[in-house]
């Protein structure tokens, strides 16, 4: 449903609106199990330094700016349902595009997240006790007002915007990347990156074993509902892979590997201890795949790991 031309269009559209996030080359020896083949080169793409602390700003800007260019952003503005990274990104992008944003979150959303959404200029509506309640209310608002809905991961513009970070990565590494490891929840990031890399590099999706949306979809031959729990559920908590993500994964041959909560926690700690990088548990899943051998690079392979978000409480890292 999306391909490289869509990502190139997104890159041109959002240029100057998002940060060109840095790439850090690291010694791969500390990130693969002893006795395993060593990659020739290894990089971290530091997308956790993006506006609002995650890659989501790219898709939000692309969705809103594309609609604005088409004249399809109504006076009611934009609506999102998310108290996490997607909601923050939509609030940020809408404010800078001069558009009203309304973000629906459950009544159980942490007050700090609600306050941050309001600080970014969004009108926050708290409904129900779970995300599904907020989503239903958001869709009702869209139906009643004609507002532009910004889905967290299953819209072409959202996916294509996320894929722009892969174009940057190729430029920053001289096009030498063979494989890109990235965390998967609903799959918007994976869809955009796999589309951007198609024919040039391979995307590997990494998921918690107790939130296997991509893994389950590939096994079933279509997106299916899965139970979600664990340390990364706040950022990889989608209960079903997006339709766009599945279509791109099936077309481009994206693989899924699974990692445990313990491995995720250890990888997140390692990023802090060794590099002073603070990331979400979901982000650390991609690193955990290398640390545990769930993904084993070939000798001489050139591997990049996307560090996609940093909206986390760092208190448990500092001891």
mmCIF file of C-alpha atoms in Angstrom:
data_model
loop_
_atom_site.group_PDB
_atom_site.id
_atom_site.type_symbol
_atom_site.label_atom_id
_atom_site.label_comp_id
_atom_site.label_asym_id
_atom_site.label_seq_id
_atom_site.Cartn_x
_atom_site.Cartn_y
_atom_site.Cartn_z
ATOM 1 C CA UNK A 1 0.000 0.000 0.000
ATOM 2 C CA UNK A 2 3.039 2.267 0.180
ATOM 3 C CA UNK A 3 6.334 2.162 -1.704
ATOM 4 C CA UNK A 4 9.536 4.160 -2.092
ATOM 5 C CA UNK A 5 7.932 7.019 -4.090
ATOM 6 C CA UNK A 6 5.553 7.665 -1.186
ATOM 7 C CA UNK A 7 8.477 7.901 1.217
ATOM 8 C CA UNK A 8 10.363 10.242 -1.117
ATOM 9 C CA UNK A 9 7.295 12.478 -1.348
ATOM 10 C CA UNK A 10 7.036 12.493 2.445
ATOM 11 C CA UNK A 11 10.700 13.433 2.806
ATOM 12 C CA UNK A 12 10.234 16.454 0.549
ATOM 13 C CA UNK A 13 7.056 17.457 2.365
ATOM 14 C CA UNK A 14 8.411 17.363 5.912
ATOM 15 C CA UNK A 15 11.899 18.712 5.179
ATOM 16 C CA UNK A 16 12.752 21.412 7.694
ATOM 17 C CA UNK A 17 9.959 20.305 10.022
ATOM 18 C CA UNK A 18 11.726 17.336 11.611
ATOM 19 C CA UNK A 19 15.235 16.745 12.877
ATOM 20 C CA UNK A 20 17.815 14.897 10.843
ATOM 21 C CA UNK A 21 18.718 12.561 13.684
ATOM 22 C CA UNK A 22 22.310 11.379 14.111
ATOM 23 C CA UNK A 23 23.855 7.997 13.500
ATOM 24 C CA UNK A 24 26.394 6.474 15.905
ATOM 25 C CA UNK A 25 28.772 3.789 14.698
ATOM 26 C CA UNK A 26 29.612 1.286 17.423
ATOM 27 C CA UNK A 27 31.831 -1.733 17.972
ATOM 28 C CA UNK A 28 29.625 -4.761 17.269
ATOM 29 C CA UNK A 29 31.695 -7.078 19.472
ATOM 30 C CA UNK A 30 29.736 -6.156 22.587
ATOM 31 C CA UNK A 31 26.364 -6.747 20.983
ATOM 32 C CA UNK A 32 26.474 -10.286 19.670
ATOM 33 C CA UNK A 33 26.842 -13.472 21.718
ATOM 34 C CA UNK A 34 30.348 -14.800 22.157
ATOM 35 C CA UNK A 35 31.325 -17.131 19.347
ATOM 36 C CA UNK A 36 28.849 -15.621 16.882
ATOM 37 C CA UNK A 37 29.863 -14.091 13.568
ATOM 38 C CA UNK A 38 30.657 -10.392 13.797
ATOM 39 C CA UNK A 39 29.011 -7.794 11.582
ATOM 40 C CA UNK A 40 31.478 -5.781 9.518
ATOM 41 C CA UNK A 41 29.904 -2.537 10.737
ATOM 42 C CA UNK A 42 27.105 -1.587 13.113
ATOM 43 C CA UNK A 43 25.233 1.640 13.719
ATOM 44 C CA UNK A 44 22.562 3.066 15.984
ATOM 45 C CA UNK A 45 20.139 5.515 14.350
ATOM 46 C CA UNK A 46 19.323 7.893 17.204
ATOM 47 C CA UNK A 47 15.722 8.656 16.335
ATOM 48 C CA UNK A 48 14.874 8.971 20.037
ATOM 49 C CA UNK A 49 16.293 12.510 19.682
ATOM 50 C CA UNK A 50 13.460 13.448 17.299
ATOM 51 C CA UNK A 51 10.883 16.111 18.243
ATOM 52 C CA UNK A 52 8.618 14.807 21.041
ATOM 53 C CA UNK A 53 11.038 11.946 21.661
ATOM 54 C CA UNK A 54 10.062 9.486 18.931
ATOM 55 C CA UNK A 55 9.899 8.834 15.197
ATOM 56 C CA UNK A 56 6.160 9.547 15.283
ATOM 57 C CA UNK A 57 6.669 13.249 14.518
ATOM 58 C CA UNK A 58 7.615 12.318 10.954
ATOM 59 C CA UNK A 59 4.332 10.604 10.187
ATOM 60 C CA UNK A 60 2.246 13.207 11.981
ATOM 61 C CA UNK A 61 3.768 16.039 9.975
ATOM 62 C CA UNK A 62 3.359 14.127 6.730
ATOM 63 C CA UNK A 63 -0.295 13.321 7.434
ATOM 64 C CA UNK A 64 -1.222 16.878 8.410
ATOM 65 C CA UNK A 65 0.836 18.696 5.762
ATOM 66 C CA UNK A 66 -0.375 16.414 2.960
ATOM 67 C CA UNK A 67 -3.989 17.034 3.962
ATOM 68 C CA UNK A 68 -3.352 20.780 4.234
ATOM 69 C CA UNK A 69 -1.870 20.834 0.730
ATOM 70 C CA UNK A 70 -5.002 19.089 -0.542
ATOM 71 C CA UNK A 71 -7.238 21.489 1.361
ATOM 72 C CA UNK A 72 -8.789 18.677 3.381
ATOM 73 C CA UNK A 73 -8.031 19.864 6.917
ATOM 74 C CA UNK A 74 -11.387 21.128 8.192
ATOM 75 C CA UNK A 75 -11.996 23.864 10.698
ATOM 76 C CA UNK A 76 -12.421 21.168 13.331
ATOM 77 C CA UNK A 77 -8.738 20.387 12.930
ATOM 78 C CA UNK A 78 -7.226 16.988 13.615
ATOM 79 C CA UNK A 79 -8.153 14.234 16.036
ATOM 80 C CA UNK A 80 -6.010 11.450 17.492
ATOM 81 C CA UNK A 81 -6.531 8.744 20.074
ATOM 82 C CA UNK A 82 -3.324 8.168 22.006
ATOM 83 C CA UNK A 83 -1.801 9.290 25.265
ATOM 84 C CA UNK A 84 1.607 8.092 24.115
ATOM 85 C CA UNK A 85 4.067 8.880 21.354
ATOM 86 C CA UNK A 86 1.470 9.213 18.600
ATOM 87 C CA UNK A 87 -0.633 11.701 20.525
ATOM 88 C CA UNK A 88 2.395 13.795 21.433
ATOM 89 C CA UNK A 89 3.537 13.834 17.810
ATOM 90 C CA UNK A 90 0.129 14.868 16.472
ATOM 91 C CA UNK A 91 -0.162 17.638 19.060
ATOM 92 C CA UNK A 92 3.304 18.936 18.168
ATOM 93 C CA UNK A 93 2.851 18.767 14.404
ATOM 94 C CA UNK A 94 -0.615 20.306 14.459
ATOM 95 C CA UNK A 95 0.523 23.255 16.555
ATOM 96 C CA UNK A 96 3.382 23.992 14.176
ATOM 97 C CA UNK A 97 1.184 23.588 11.135
ATOM 98 C CA UNK A 98 -1.334 26.042 12.596
ATOM 99 C CA UNK A 99 -4.051 23.428 13.031
ATOM 100 C CA UNK A 100 -6.205 22.619 16.051
ATOM 101 C CA UNK A 101 -5.547 19.213 17.620
ATOM 102 C CA UNK A 102 -7.839 17.185 19.855
ATOM 103 C CA UNK A 103 -6.343 14.103 21.514
ATOM 104 C CA UNK A 104 -8.496 11.446 23.172
ATOM 105 C CA UNK A 105 -6.996 9.443 26.040
ATOM 106 C CA UNK A 106 -8.424 7.129 28.707
ATOM 107 C CA UNK A 107 -9.241 8.581 32.120
ATOM 108 C CA UNK A 108 -6.475 6.301 33.407
ATOM 109 C CA UNK A 109 -3.802 8.106 31.362
ATOM 110 C CA UNK A 110 -0.910 9.303 33.541
ATOM 111 C CA UNK A 111 -1.351 12.971 34.520
ATOM 112 C CA UNK A 112 2.174 13.754 33.305
ATOM 113 C CA UNK A 113 1.228 12.652 29.769
ATOM 114 C CA UNK A 114 -1.997 14.632 29.829
ATOM 115 C CA UNK A 115 -0.090 17.701 30.989
ATOM 116 C CA UNK A 116 2.471 17.269 28.225
ATOM 117 C CA UNK A 117 -0.223 17.006 25.568
ATOM 118 C CA UNK A 118 -1.809 20.214 26.825
ATOM 119 C CA UNK A 119 1.590 21.934 26.946
ATOM 120 C CA UNK A 120 1.977 21.088 23.256
ATOM 121 C CA UNK A 121 -1.281 22.883 22.540
ATOM 122 C CA UNK A 122 -3.736 20.008 22.207
ATOM 123 C CA UNK A 123 -7.227 19.888 23.623
ATOM 124 C CA UNK A 124 -7.269 16.695 25.688
ATOM 125 C CA UNK A 125 -10.448 14.662 26.147
ATOM 126 C CA UNK A 126 -10.364 11.855 28.712
ATOM 127 C CA UNK A 127 -12.862 9.055 28.055
ATOM 128 C CA UNK A 128 -13.271 5.563 29.509
ATOM 129 C CA UNK A 129 -10.697 3.383 31.198
ATOM 130 C CA UNK A 130 -8.856 1.853 28.239
ATOM 131 C CA UNK A 131 -7.493 2.878 24.866
ATOM 132 C CA UNK A 132 -10.408 1.298 22.984
ATOM 133 C CA UNK A 133 -12.797 3.672 24.758
ATOM 134 C CA UNK A 134 -10.735 6.700 23.758
ATOM 135 C CA UNK A 135 -10.460 5.435 20.172
ATOM 136 C CA UNK A 136 -14.232 4.958 19.898
ATOM 137 C CA UNK A 137 -14.860 8.456 21.215
ATOM 138 C CA UNK A 138 -12.308 9.918 18.822
ATOM 139 C CA UNK A 139 -13.956 8.236 15.849
ATOM 140 C CA UNK A 140 -17.352 9.550 16.982
ATOM 141 C CA UNK A 141 -15.867 13.041 17.106
ATOM 142 C CA UNK A 142 -14.505 12.635 13.587
ATOM 143 C CA UNK A 143 -17.916 11.463 12.382
ATOM 144 C CA UNK A 144 -19.699 14.378 14.041
ATOM 145 C CA UNK A 145 -17.298 17.167 13.018
ATOM 146 C CA UNK A 146 -15.466 15.974 9.925
ATOM 147 C CA UNK A 147 -12.126 16.424 11.684
ATOM 148 C CA UNK A 148 -9.061 14.797 10.132
ATOM 149 C CA UNK A 149 -8.218 11.568 11.939
ATOM 150 C CA UNK A 150 -4.557 10.757 12.540
ATOM 151 C CA UNK A 151 -4.215 7.015 13.110
ATOM 152 C CA UNK A 152 -1.202 5.994 15.217
ATOM 153 C CA UNK A 153 0.143 3.589 12.575
ATOM 154 C CA UNK A 154 -2.290 2.382 9.899
ATOM 155 C CA UNK A 155 -2.505 5.246 7.405
ATOM 156 C CA UNK A 156 -0.317 5.581 4.292
ATOM 157 C CA UNK A 157 0.902 9.083 5.152
ATOM 158 C CA UNK A 158 1.827 8.029 8.680
ATOM 159 C CA UNK A 159 3.811 5.034 7.426
ATOM 160 C CA UNK A 160 5.513 6.926 4.620
ATOM 161 C CA UNK A 161 6.542 9.695 6.994
ATOM 162 C CA UNK A 162 8.123 7.183 9.347
ATOM 163 C CA UNK A 163 10.050 5.721 6.436
ATOM 164 C CA UNK A 164 11.921 8.983 5.875
ATOM 165 C CA UNK A 165 14.317 8.066 8.661
ATOM 166 C CA UNK A 166 15.499 5.114 6.535
ATOM 167 C CA UNK A 167 16.365 7.480 3.683
ATOM 168 C CA UNK A 168 18.480 9.487 6.136
ATOM 169 C CA UNK A 169 20.127 6.330 7.400
ATOM 170 C CA UNK A 170 21.155 5.273 3.903
ATOM 171 C CA UNK A 171 22.678 8.685 3.260
ATOM 172 C CA UNK A 172 24.474 8.783 6.594
ATOM 173 C CA UNK A 173 26.030 5.338 6.125
ATOM 174 C CA UNK A 174 26.936 5.781 2.478
ATOM 175 C CA UNK A 175 24.287 3.266 1.474
ATOM 176 C CA UNK A 176 26.269 0.455 3.068
ATOM 177 C CA UNK A 177 23.517 -0.941 5.307
ATOM 178 C CA UNK A 178 22.471 -4.541 4.656
ATOM 179 C CA UNK A 179 19.998 -5.031 7.512
ATOM 180 C CA UNK A 180 17.947 -2.724 9.721
ATOM 181 C CA UNK A 181 16.576 -3.992 13.039
ATOM 182 C CA UNK A 182 13.571 -2.152 14.452
ATOM 183 C CA UNK A 183 10.880 -2.645 17.057
ATOM 184 C CA UNK A 184 7.349 -3.483 15.888
ATOM 185 C CA UNK A 185 4.041 -2.681 17.571
ATOM 186 C CA UNK A 186 1.290 -1.701 15.136
ATOM 187 C CA UNK A 187 3.871 -1.728 12.372
ATOM 188 C CA UNK A 188 3.805 1.814 10.999
ATOM 189 C CA UNK A 189 7.556 2.279 11.428
ATOM 190 C CA UNK A 190 8.309 -1.126 9.943
ATOM 191 C CA UNK A 191 6.069 -0.450 6.938
ATOM 192 C CA UNK A 192 7.714 2.865 6.143
ATOM 193 C CA UNK A 193 11.259 1.622 6.644
ATOM 194 C CA UNK A 194 10.737 -1.593 4.655
ATOM 195 C CA UNK A 195 9.200 0.396 1.794
ATOM 196 C CA UNK A 196 12.098 2.856 1.808
ATOM 197 C CA UNK A 197 14.701 0.070 1.842
ATOM 198 C CA UNK A 198 13.016 -2.232 -0.674
ATOM 199 C CA UNK A 199 15.595 -3.596 -3.107
ATOM 200 C CA UNK A 200 18.482 -2.065 -1.147
ATOM 201 C CA UNK A 201 18.421 -3.522 2.365
ATOM 202 C CA UNK A 202 16.360 -5.847 4.565
ATOM 203 C CA UNK A 203 14.161 -4.865 7.503
ATOM 204 C CA UNK A 204 13.864 -7.205 10.496
ATOM 205 C CA UNK A 205 11.023 -6.643 12.957
ATOM 206 C CA UNK A 206 11.728 -7.302 16.619
ATOM 207 C CA UNK A 207 8.871 -7.884 19.054
ATOM 208 C CA UNK A 208 8.380 -8.854 22.677
ATOM 209 C CA UNK A 209 7.382 -12.498 22.930
ATOM 210 C CA UNK A 210 4.216 -11.377 24.735
ATOM 211 C CA UNK A 211 3.234 -8.812 22.069
ATOM 212 C CA UNK A 212 3.874 -10.642 18.759
ATOM 213 C CA UNK A 213 1.675 -8.731 16.313
ATOM 214 C CA UNK A 214 3.937 -9.138 13.272
ATOM 215 C CA UNK A 215 4.927 -12.685 14.119
ATOM 216 C CA UNK A 216 1.305 -13.761 14.489
ATOM 217 C CA UNK A 217 0.282 -12.016 11.268
ATOM 218 C CA UNK A 218 3.036 -13.666 9.238
ATOM 219 C CA UNK A 219 2.058 -17.065 10.606
ATOM 220 C CA UNK A 220 -1.643 -16.536 9.938
ATOM 221 C CA UNK A 221 -1.219 -14.893 6.556
ATOM 222 C CA UNK A 222 -3.108 -11.801 7.717
ATOM 223 C CA UNK A 223 -3.273 -9.462 10.724
ATOM 224 C CA UNK A 224 -4.848 -11.173 13.730
ATOM 225 C CA UNK A 225 -5.632 -10.113 17.286
ATOM 226 C CA UNK A 226 -3.042 -10.967 19.934
ATOM 227 C CA UNK A 227 -2.885 -10.553 23.690
ATOM 228 C CA UNK A 228 -0.404 -7.883 24.730
ATOM 229 C CA UNK A 229 1.439 -7.542 28.024
ATOM 230 C CA UNK A 230 4.887 -6.947 29.446
ATOM 231 C CA UNK A 231 7.433 -4.194 29.976
ATOM 232 C CA UNK A 232 7.099 -2.750 26.466
ATOM 233 C CA UNK A 233 3.297 -2.662 26.291
ATOM 234 C CA UNK A 234 3.214 1.125 26.745
ATOM 235 C CA UNK A 235 4.875 1.661 23.351
ATOM 236 C CA UNK A 236 4.414 -1.696 21.581
ATOM 237 C CA UNK A 237 0.910 -2.248 22.865
ATOM 238 C CA UNK A 238 -1.061 -2.582 19.625
ATOM 239 C CA UNK A 239 -3.155 -5.729 19.766
ATOM 240 C CA UNK A 240 -3.133 -6.210 16.005
ATOM 241 C CA UNK A 241 -0.698 -5.413 13.197
ATOM 242 C CA UNK A 242 -1.871 -2.750 10.769
ATOM 243 C CA UNK A 243 -3.134 -3.742 7.334
ATOM 244 C CA UNK A 244 -0.543 -1.539 5.614
ATOM 245 C CA UNK A 245 2.242 -3.030 7.706
ATOM 246 C CA UNK A 246 1.212 -6.562 6.819
ATOM 247 C CA UNK A 247 0.992 -5.773 3.099
ATOM 248 C CA UNK A 248 4.467 -4.226 3.061
ATOM 249 C CA UNK A 249 5.981 -6.978 5.216
ATOM 250 C CA UNK A 250 4.571 -9.689 2.953
ATOM 251 C CA UNK A 251 5.762 -7.886 -0.187
ATOM 252 C CA UNK A 252 9.283 -7.108 1.015
ATOM 253 C CA UNK A 253 10.011 -10.233 3.060
ATOM 254 C CA UNK A 254 10.285 -8.662 6.501
ATOM 255 C CA UNK A 255 11.242 -11.209 9.175
ATOM 256 C CA UNK A 256 10.043 -11.280 12.769
ATOM 257 C CA UNK A 257 12.172 -12.236 15.757
ATOM 258 C CA UNK A 258 10.971 -12.403 19.356
ATOM 259 C CA UNK A 259 12.705 -11.358 22.570
ATOM 260 C CA UNK A 260 11.823 -11.740 26.247
ATOM 261 C CA UNK A 261 11.037 -8.994 28.734
ATOM 262 C CA UNK A 262 14.242 -9.802 30.619
ATOM 263 C CA UNK A 263 16.273 -9.374 27.446
ATOM 264 C CA UNK A 264 14.577 -6.048 26.724
ATOM 265 C CA UNK A 265 15.269 -4.760 30.227
ATOM 266 C CA UNK A 266 18.908 -5.834 30.042
ATOM 267 C CA UNK A 267 19.400 -4.208 26.626
ATOM 268 C CA UNK A 268 17.859 -0.947 27.822
ATOM 269 C CA UNK A 269 20.186 -0.947 30.818
ATOM 270 C CA UNK A 270 23.158 -1.696 28.571
ATOM 271 C CA UNK A 271 22.394 1.266 26.331
ATOM 272 C CA UNK A 272 22.466 3.512 29.383
ATOM 273 C CA UNK A 273 25.503 1.985 31.053
ATOM 274 C CA UNK A 274 27.665 1.844 27.930
ATOM 275 C CA UNK A 275 26.469 4.809 25.865
ATOM 276 C CA UNK A 276 24.354 6.977 28.183
ATOM 277 C CA UNK A 277 21.416 6.521 25.813
ATOM 278 C CA UNK A 278 17.959 6.613 27.421
ATOM 279 C CA UNK A 279 15.289 4.733 25.472
ATOM 280 C CA UNK A 280 11.887 3.186 26.022
ATOM 281 C CA UNK A 281 11.613 -0.516 26.708
ATOM 282 C CA UNK A 282 10.010 -0.983 23.303
ATOM 283 C CA UNK A 283 12.970 0.642 21.599
ATOM 284 C CA UNK A 284 15.398 -1.597 23.479
ATOM 285 C CA UNK A 285 13.738 -4.671 21.965
ATOM 286 C CA UNK A 286 15.656 -4.111 18.725
ATOM 287 C CA UNK A 287 18.973 -4.140 20.595
ATOM 288 C CA UNK A 288 17.918 -7.190 22.606
ATOM 289 C CA UNK A 289 17.622 -9.206 19.380
ATOM 290 C CA UNK A 290 21.367 -8.864 18.843
ATOM 291 C CA UNK A 291 22.333 -9.278 22.468
ATOM 292 C CA UNK A 292 20.491 -12.593 22.810
ATOM 293 C CA UNK A 293 21.225 -14.022 19.404
ATOM 294 C CA UNK A 294 17.560 -13.970 18.409
ATOM 295 C CA UNK A 295 18.974 -12.280 15.334
ATOM 296 C CA UNK A 296 22.403 -13.565 14.316
ATOM 297 C CA UNK A 297 24.196 -11.441 11.724
ATOM 298 C CA UNK A 298 26.266 -13.057 9.020
ATOM 299 C CA UNK A 299 30.016 -12.525 9.063
ATOM 300 C CA UNK A 300 30.650 -9.195 7.379
ATOM 301 C CA UNK A 301 27.029 -8.062 7.490
ATOM 302 C CA UNK A 302 26.421 -4.341 7.961
ATOM 303 C CA UNK A 303 23.693 -3.817 10.552
ATOM 304 C CA UNK A 304 21.809 -0.751 11.748
ATOM 305 C CA UNK A 305 19.528 -0.643 14.787
ATOM 306 C CA UNK A 306 16.797 1.980 15.009
ATOM 307 C CA UNK A 307 16.447 3.539 18.451
ATOM 308 C CA UNK A 308 12.987 4.900 17.874
ATOM 309 C CA UNK A 309 11.746 6.413 21.139
ATOM 310 C CA UNK A 310 12.764 7.820 24.501
ATOM 311 C CA UNK A 311 9.520 8.717 26.283
ATOM 312 C CA UNK A 312 10.271 6.806 29.436
ATOM 313 C CA UNK A 313 10.956 7.327 33.109
ATOM 314 C CA UNK A 314 14.759 7.136 33.421
ATOM 315 C CA UNK A 315 14.598 6.785 37.197
ATOM 316 C CA UNK A 316 15.220 3.053 37.107
ATOM 317 C CA UNK A 317 18.399 3.565 35.065
ATOM 318 C CA UNK A 318 20.143 5.841 37.513
ATOM 319 C CA UNK A 319 21.327 3.946 40.581
#
